[in-house]
Short mmCIF file of C-alpha atoms and ligand atoms in Angstrom, two decimals:
data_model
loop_
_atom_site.label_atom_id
_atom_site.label_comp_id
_atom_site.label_asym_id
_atom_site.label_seq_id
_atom_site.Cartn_x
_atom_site.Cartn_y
_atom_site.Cartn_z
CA UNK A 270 29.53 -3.45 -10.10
CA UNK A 271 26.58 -6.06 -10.03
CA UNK A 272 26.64 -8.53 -12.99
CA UNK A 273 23.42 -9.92 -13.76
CA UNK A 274 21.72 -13.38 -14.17
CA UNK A 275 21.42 -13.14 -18.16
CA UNK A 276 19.42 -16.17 -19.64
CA UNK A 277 19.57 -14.61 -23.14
CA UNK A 278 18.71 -17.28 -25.54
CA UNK A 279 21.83 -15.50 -27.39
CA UNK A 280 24.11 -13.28 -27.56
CA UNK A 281 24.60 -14.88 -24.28
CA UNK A 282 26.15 -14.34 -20.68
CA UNK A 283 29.88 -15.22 -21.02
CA UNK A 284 32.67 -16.28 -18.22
CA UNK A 285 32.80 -13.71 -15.83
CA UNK A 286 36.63 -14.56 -15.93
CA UNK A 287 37.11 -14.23 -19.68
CA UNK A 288 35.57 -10.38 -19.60
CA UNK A 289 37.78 -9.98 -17.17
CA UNK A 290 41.08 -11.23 -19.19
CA UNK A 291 39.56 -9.54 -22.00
CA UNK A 292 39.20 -6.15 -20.21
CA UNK A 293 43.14 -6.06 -18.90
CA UNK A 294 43.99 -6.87 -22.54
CA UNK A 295 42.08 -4.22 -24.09
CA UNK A 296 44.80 -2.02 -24.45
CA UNK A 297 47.46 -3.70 -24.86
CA UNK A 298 47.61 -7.18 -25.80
CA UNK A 299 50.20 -8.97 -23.81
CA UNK A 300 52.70 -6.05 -24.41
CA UNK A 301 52.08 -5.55 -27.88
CA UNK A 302 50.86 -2.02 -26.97
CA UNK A 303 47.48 -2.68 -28.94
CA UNK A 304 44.32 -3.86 -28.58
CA UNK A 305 43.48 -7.35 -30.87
CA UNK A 306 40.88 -5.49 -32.86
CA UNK A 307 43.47 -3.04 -33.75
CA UNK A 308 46.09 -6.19 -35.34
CA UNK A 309 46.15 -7.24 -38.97
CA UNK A 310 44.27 -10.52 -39.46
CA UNK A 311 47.88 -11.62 -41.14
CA UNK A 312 50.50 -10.85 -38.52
CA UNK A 313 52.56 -12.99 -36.44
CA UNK A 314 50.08 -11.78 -33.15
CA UNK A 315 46.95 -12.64 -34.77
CA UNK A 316 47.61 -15.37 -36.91
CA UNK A 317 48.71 -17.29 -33.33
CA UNK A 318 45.58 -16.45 -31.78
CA UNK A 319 43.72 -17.59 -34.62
CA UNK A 320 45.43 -20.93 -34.35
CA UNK A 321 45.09 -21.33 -30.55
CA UNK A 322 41.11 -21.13 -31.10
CA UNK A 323 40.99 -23.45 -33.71
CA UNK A 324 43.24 -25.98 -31.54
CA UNK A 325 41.03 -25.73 -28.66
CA UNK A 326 38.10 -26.45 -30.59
CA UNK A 327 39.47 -28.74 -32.13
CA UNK A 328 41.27 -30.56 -29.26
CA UNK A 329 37.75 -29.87 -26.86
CA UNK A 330 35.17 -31.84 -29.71
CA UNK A 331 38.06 -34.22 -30.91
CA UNK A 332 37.78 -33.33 -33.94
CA UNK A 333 39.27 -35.88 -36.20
CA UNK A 334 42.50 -35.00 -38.77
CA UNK A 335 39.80 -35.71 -41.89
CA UNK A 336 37.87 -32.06 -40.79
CA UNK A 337 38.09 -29.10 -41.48
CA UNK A 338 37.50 -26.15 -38.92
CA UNK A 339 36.48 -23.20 -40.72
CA UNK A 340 35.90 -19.44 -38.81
CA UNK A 341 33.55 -17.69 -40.68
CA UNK A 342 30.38 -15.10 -41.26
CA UNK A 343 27.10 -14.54 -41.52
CA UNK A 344 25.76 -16.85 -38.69
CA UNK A 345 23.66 -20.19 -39.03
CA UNK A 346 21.18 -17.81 -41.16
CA UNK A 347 23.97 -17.51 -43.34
CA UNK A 348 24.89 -20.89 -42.94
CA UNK A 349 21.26 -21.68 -44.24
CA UNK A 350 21.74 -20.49 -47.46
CA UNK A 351 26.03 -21.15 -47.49
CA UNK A 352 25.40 -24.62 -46.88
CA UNK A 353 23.09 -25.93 -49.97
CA UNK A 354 24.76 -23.37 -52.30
CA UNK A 355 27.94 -25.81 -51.19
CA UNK A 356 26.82 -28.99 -50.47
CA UNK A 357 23.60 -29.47 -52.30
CA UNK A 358 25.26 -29.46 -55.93
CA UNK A 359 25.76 -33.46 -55.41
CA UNK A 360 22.73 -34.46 -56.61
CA UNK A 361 20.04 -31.20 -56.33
CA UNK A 362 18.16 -32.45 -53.38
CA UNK A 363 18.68 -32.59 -49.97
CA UNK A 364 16.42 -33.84 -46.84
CA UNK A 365 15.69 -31.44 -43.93
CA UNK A 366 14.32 -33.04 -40.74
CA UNK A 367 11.60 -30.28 -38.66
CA UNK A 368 11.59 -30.48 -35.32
CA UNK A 369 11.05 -26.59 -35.17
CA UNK A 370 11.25 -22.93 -35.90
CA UNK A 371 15.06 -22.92 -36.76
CA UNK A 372 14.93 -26.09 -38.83
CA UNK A 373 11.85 -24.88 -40.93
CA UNK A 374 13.89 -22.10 -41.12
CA UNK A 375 16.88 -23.55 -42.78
CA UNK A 376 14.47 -25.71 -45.22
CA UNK A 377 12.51 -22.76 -46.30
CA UNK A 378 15.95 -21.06 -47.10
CA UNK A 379 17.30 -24.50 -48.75
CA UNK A 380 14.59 -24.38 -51.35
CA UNK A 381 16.35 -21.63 -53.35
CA UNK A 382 19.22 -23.83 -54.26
CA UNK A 383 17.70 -27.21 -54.78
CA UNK A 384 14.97 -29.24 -53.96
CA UNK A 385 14.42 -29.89 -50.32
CA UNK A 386 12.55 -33.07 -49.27
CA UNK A 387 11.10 -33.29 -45.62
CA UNK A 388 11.60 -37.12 -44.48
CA UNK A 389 9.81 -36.27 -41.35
CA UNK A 390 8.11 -33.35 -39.22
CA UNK A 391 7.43 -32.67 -35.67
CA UNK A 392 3.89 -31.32 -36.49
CA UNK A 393 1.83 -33.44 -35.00
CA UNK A 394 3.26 -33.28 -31.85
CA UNK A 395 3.30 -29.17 -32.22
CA UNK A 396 6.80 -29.59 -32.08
CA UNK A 397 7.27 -31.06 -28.64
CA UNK A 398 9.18 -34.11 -29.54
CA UNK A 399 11.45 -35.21 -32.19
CA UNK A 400 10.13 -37.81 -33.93
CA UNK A 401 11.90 -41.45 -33.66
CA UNK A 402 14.16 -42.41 -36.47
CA UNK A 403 11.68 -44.78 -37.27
CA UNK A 404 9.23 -42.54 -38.61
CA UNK A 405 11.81 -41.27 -41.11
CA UNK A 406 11.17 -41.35 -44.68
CA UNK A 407 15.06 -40.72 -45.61
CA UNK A 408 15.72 -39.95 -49.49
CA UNK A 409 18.73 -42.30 -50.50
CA UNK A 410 19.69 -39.57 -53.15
CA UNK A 411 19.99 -37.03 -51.09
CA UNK A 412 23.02 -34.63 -50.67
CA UNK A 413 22.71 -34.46 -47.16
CA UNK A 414 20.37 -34.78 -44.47
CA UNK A 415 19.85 -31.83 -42.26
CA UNK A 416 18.46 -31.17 -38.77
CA UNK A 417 18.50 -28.68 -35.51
CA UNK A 418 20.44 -30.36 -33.11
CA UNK A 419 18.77 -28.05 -30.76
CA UNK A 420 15.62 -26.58 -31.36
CA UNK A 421 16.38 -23.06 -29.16
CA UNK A 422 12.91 -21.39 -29.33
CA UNK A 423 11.02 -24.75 -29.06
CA UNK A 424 13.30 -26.39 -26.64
CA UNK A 425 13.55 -29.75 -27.90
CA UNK A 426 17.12 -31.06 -28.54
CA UNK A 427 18.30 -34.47 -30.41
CA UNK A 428 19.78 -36.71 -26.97
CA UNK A 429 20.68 -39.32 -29.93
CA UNK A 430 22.34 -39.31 -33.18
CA UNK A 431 20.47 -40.00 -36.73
CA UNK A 432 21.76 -42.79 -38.82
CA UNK A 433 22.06 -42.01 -42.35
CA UNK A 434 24.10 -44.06 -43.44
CA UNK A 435 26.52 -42.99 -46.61
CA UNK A 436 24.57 -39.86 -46.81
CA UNK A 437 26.23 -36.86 -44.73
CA UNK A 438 24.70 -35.61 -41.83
CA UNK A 439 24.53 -31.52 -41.29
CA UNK A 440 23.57 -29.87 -37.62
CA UNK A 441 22.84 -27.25 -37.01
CA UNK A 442 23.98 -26.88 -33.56
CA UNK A 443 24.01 -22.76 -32.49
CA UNK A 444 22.63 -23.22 -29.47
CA UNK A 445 24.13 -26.72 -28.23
CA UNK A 446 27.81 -26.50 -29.50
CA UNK A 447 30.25 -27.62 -26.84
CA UNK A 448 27.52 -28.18 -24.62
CA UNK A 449 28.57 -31.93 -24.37
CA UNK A 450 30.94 -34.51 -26.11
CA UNK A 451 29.55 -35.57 -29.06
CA UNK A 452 30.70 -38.08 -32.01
CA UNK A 453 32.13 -35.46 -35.13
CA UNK A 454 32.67 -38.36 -37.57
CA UNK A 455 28.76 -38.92 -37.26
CA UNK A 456 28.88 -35.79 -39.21
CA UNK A 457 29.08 -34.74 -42.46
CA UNK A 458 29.39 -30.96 -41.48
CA UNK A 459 28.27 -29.31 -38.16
CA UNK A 460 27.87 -25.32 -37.80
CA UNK A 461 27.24 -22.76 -35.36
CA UNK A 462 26.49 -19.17 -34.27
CA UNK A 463 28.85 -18.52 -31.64
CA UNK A 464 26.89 -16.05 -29.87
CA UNK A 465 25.32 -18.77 -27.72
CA UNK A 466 27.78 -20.90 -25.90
CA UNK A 467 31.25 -19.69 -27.98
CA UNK A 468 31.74 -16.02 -27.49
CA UNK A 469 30.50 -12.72 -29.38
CA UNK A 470 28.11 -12.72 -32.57
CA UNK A 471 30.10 -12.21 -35.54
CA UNK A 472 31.51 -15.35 -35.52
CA UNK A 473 30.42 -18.70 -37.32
CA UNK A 474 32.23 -21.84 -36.88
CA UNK A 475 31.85 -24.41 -39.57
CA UNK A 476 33.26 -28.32 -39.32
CA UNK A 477 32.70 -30.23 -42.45
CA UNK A 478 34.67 -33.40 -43.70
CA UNK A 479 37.12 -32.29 -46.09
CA UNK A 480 35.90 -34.54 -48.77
CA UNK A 481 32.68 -32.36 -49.47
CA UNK A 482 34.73 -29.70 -50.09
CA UNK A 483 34.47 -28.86 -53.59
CA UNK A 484 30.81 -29.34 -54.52
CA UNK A 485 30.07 -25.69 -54.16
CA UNK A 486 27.19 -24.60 -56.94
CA UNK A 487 29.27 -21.82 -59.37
CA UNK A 488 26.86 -19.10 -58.08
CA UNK A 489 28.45 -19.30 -54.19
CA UNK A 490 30.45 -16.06 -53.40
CA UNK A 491 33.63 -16.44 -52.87
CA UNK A 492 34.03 -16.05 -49.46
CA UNK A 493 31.38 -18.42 -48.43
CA UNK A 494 32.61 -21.33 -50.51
CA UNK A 495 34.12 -23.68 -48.07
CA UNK A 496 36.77 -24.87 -50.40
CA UNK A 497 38.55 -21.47 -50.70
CA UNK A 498 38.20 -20.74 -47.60
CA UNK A 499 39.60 -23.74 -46.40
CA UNK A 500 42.71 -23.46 -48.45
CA UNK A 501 42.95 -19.97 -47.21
CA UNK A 502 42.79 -21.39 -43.83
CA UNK A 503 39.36 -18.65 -42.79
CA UNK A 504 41.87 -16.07 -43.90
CA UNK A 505 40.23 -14.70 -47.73
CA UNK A 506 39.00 -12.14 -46.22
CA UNK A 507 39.49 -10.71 -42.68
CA UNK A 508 38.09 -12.85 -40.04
CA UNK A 509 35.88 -11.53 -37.27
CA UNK A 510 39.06 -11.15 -35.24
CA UNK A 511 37.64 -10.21 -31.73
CA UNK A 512 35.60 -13.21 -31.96
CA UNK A 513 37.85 -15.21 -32.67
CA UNK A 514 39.94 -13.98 -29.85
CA UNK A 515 37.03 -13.87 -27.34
CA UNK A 516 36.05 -17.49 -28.49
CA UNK A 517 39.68 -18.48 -27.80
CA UNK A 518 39.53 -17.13 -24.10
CA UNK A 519 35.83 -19.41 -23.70
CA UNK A 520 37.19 -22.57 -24.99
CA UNK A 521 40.72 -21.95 -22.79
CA UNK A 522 37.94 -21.50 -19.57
CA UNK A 523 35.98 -24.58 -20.60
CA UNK A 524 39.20 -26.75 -20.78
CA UNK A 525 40.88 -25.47 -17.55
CA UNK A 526 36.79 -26.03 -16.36
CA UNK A 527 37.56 -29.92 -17.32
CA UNK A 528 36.41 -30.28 -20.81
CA UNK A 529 33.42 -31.73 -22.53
CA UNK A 530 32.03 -34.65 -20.19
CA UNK A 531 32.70 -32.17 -16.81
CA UNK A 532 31.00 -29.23 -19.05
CA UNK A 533 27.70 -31.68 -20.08
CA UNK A 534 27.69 -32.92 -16.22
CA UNK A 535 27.24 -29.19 -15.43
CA UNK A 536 24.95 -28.59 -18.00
CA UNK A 537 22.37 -32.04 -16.72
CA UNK A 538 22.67 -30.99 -13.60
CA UNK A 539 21.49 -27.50 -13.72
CA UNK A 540 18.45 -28.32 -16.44
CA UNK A 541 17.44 -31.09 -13.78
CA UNK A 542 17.02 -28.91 -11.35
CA UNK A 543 14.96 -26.60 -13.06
CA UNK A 544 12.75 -29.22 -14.79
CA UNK A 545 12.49 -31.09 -11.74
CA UNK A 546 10.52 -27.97 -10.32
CA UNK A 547 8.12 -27.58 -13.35
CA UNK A 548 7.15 -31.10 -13.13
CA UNK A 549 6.46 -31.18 -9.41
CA UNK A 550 4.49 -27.71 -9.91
CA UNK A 551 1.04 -27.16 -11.05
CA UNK A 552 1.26 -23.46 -11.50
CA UNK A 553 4.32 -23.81 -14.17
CA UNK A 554 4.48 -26.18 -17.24
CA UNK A 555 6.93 -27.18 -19.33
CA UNK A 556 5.23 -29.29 -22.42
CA UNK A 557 7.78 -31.07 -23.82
CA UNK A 558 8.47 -34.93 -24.35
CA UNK A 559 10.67 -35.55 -21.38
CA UNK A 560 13.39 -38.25 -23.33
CA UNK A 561 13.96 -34.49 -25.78
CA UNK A 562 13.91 -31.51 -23.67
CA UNK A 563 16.65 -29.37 -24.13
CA UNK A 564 19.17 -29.02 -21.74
CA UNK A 565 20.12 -25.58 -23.42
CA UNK A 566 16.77 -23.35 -23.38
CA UNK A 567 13.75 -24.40 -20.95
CA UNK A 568 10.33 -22.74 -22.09
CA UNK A 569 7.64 -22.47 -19.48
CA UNK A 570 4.19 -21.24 -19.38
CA UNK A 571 2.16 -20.01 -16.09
CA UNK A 572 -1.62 -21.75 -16.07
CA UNK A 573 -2.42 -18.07 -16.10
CA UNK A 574 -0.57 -15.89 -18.56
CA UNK A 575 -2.07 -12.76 -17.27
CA UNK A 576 0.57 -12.71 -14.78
CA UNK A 577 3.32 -13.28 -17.12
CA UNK A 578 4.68 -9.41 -16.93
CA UNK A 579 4.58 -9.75 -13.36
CA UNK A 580 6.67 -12.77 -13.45
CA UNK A 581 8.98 -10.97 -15.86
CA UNK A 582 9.16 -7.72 -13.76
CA UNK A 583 10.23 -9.81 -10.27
CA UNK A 584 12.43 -11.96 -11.85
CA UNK A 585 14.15 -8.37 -13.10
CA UNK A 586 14.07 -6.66 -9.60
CA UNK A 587 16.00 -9.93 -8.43
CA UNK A 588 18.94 -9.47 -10.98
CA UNK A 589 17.65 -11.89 -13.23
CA UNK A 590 16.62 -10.69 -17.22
CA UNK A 591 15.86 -12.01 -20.60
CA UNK A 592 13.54 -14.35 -19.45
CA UNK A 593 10.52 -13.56 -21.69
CA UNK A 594 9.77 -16.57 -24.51
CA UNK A 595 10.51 -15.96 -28.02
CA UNK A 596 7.24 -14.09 -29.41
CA UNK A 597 5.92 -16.68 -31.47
CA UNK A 598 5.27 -18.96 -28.68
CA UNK A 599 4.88 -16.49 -25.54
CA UNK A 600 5.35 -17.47 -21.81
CA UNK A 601 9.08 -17.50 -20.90
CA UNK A 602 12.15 -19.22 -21.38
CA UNK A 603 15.62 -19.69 -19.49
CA UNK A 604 18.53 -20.11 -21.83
CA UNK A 605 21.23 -21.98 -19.20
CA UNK A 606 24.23 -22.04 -21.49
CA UNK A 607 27.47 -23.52 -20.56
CA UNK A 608 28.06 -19.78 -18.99
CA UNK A 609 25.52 -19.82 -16.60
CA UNK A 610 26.24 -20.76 -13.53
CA UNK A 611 24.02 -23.13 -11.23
CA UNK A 612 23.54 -20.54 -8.94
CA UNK A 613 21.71 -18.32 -11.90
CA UNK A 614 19.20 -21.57 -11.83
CA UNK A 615 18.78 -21.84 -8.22
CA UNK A 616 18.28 -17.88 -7.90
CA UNK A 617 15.36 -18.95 -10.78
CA UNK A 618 13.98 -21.76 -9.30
CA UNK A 619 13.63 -20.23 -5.39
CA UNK A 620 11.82 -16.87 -7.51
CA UNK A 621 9.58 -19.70 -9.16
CA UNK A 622 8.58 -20.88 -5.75
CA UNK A 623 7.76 -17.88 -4.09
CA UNK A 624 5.92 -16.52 -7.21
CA UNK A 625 4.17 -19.62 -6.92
CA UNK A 626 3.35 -19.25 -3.33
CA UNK A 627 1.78 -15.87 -3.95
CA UNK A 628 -0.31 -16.42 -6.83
CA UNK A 629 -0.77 -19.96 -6.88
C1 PLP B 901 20.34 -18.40 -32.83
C2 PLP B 901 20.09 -19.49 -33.80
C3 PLP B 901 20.09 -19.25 -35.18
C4 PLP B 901 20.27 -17.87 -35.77
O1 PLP B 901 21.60 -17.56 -35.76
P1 PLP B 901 22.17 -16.18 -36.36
O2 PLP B 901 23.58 -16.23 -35.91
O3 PLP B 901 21.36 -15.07 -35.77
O4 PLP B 901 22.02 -16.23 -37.83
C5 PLP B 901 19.90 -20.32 -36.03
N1 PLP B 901 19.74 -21.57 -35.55
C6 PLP B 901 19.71 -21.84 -34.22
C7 PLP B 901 19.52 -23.23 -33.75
C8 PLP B 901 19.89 -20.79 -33.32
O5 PLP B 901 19.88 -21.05 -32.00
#
């Protein structure tokens, strides 16, 4: 067998050692002669790893007592159009910060539910910074006040947390989740994807203060109101239960791996390494304002993008795949999740040089 280097901006590579758990358990889950996908979402089996995964998440982001963890649906597209139709009831509007693709994204789908104000865009930098707080023209009315923690197809990512003061603040944060400690009580709700740094697609995890539960517009389907679900505890309808389970297995690896701060160490030291190279070369470039480059997914460009599909095809003979940028922007990108290991970025970095040294 000969696993890959998969820098997937999502679904993602996973911990070699949680496929591996998961494989022996296929069958039979710890002698209970069947596999998880095969239990009901309401027996004693389940229902315990359900809690175990909402524990760990909850004990890994210290999570305080006044949240509520949620395990639901329809990923942060989902979420796009979940979270106004429950939050944005408070007063009609809401403010969405652009710093990208994934945040236009989420105000373009806001707009059907309210009225979505922009305090502040990244357009005149094309997107390659976030713009200071400073610049922000923050409504005081607003519901909430949204933004992409981590812009994954742009590669910029918030290193700093936006004051808003009584207003709540909502993340999304797909592609930087658990990536490094951060602050939950700075937030008024935070969701994710899981496929990136969680587990399989399929699941969505949601973490909103329980006192916006509750403000759901009367339109919102049942089973994406937050309030019902929460008093169901994710269970009114049947949970993505091998996510859940897979999830459980990651966030069991990243504890035994040392938690958050040993997790974000990993993470800054494997990005550094990797930017360090694009800035000392002059046949790569990575255009991004260095105080807000993601840590997550690095875009590059060659000076010469006629030899992009070469690029591409070596970096596949050498085990190493997904590396091509999202279309809108071309040139490539290396998604180095919490799962991929610093050898993955060294493998890339020593195939950067020697590409380099032939065609530069
Ligand atoms: C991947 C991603 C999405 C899309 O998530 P889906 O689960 O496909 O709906 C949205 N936002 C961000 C920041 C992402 O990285």
């Amino acid at each position: 067998m000969t696993r890959v280097f998969n820098f997937s901006p999502g679904p993602a590579t996973l911990p070699e050692p949680v496929l591996r758990q998961a494989a022996e358990e296929m069958l039979d889950w710890q002698g209970s002669g069947m596999s998880v996908m095969e239990m009901s979402h309401r027996g004693k089996q389940f229902m315990g790893i359900h809690a175990e995964a909402e524990d760990l998440l909850k004990e890994l982001m210290q999570i305080p007592a006044s949240y509520q963890v949620l395990f639901m649906q329809g990923g942060a597209l989902g979420e796009n159009a979940i979270v106004p139709m429950n939050l944005i009831g408070a007063t009609g509007r809401a403010d969405y910060v652009l710093t990208g693709d994934w945040s236009k994204k989420s105000a373009q789908e806001a707009k059907i539910y309210g009225e979505v104000n922009v305090p502040v865009s990244g357009d005149a930098s094309k997107f390659t910074a976030v713009p200071p707080q400073s610049q922000w023209k923050l409504d005081p009315g607003a519901s909430y006040v949204h933004i992409c923690s981590n812009e994954t197809i742009g590669g910029v990512q918030f290193h700093w947390t936006p004051e808003t003061g009584s207003v709540p603040l909502v993340a999304d944060m797909s592609s930087d989740i658990l990536s490094r400690p951060i602050d939950v009580s700075q937030y008024g709700l935070i969701y994710a994807g899981a496929q990136k740094n969680i587990g399989p697609s399929g699941l969505t995890i949601v973490v909103v203060r329980k006192d916006l539960l509750g403000r759901a517009l009367p339109i919102t389907p049942s089973a994406f109101n937050y309030q019902i679900q929460a008093a169901a505890d994710s269970m009114y309808n049947t949970p993505p239960t091998y996510s859940i389970y897979i999830a459980g297995l990651v966030l069991k690896h990243v504890k035994a791996q040392g938690g958050m701060a040993a997790v974000a160490e990993r993470n800054a030291r494997k990005a550094k390494l990797l930017y360090d190279f694009l800035d000392g070369s002059s046949f790569f470039r990575n255009p991004i304002a260095h105080q807000d480059r993601s840590l997550m997914n690095v875009p590059f460009w060659l000076k010469d993008t006629a030899l992009d599909a070469a690029f591409l095809h070596g970096a596949e003979q050498r085990g190493m795949i997904q590396l091509k940028g999202h279309r809108s922007v071309g040139g490539m990108r290396a998604s180095i999740y919490n799962a991929m290991p610093i050898e993955g970025v060294q493998a890339l970095v020593e195939y950067m040089k020697e590409f380099e040294r032939q065609h530069g």
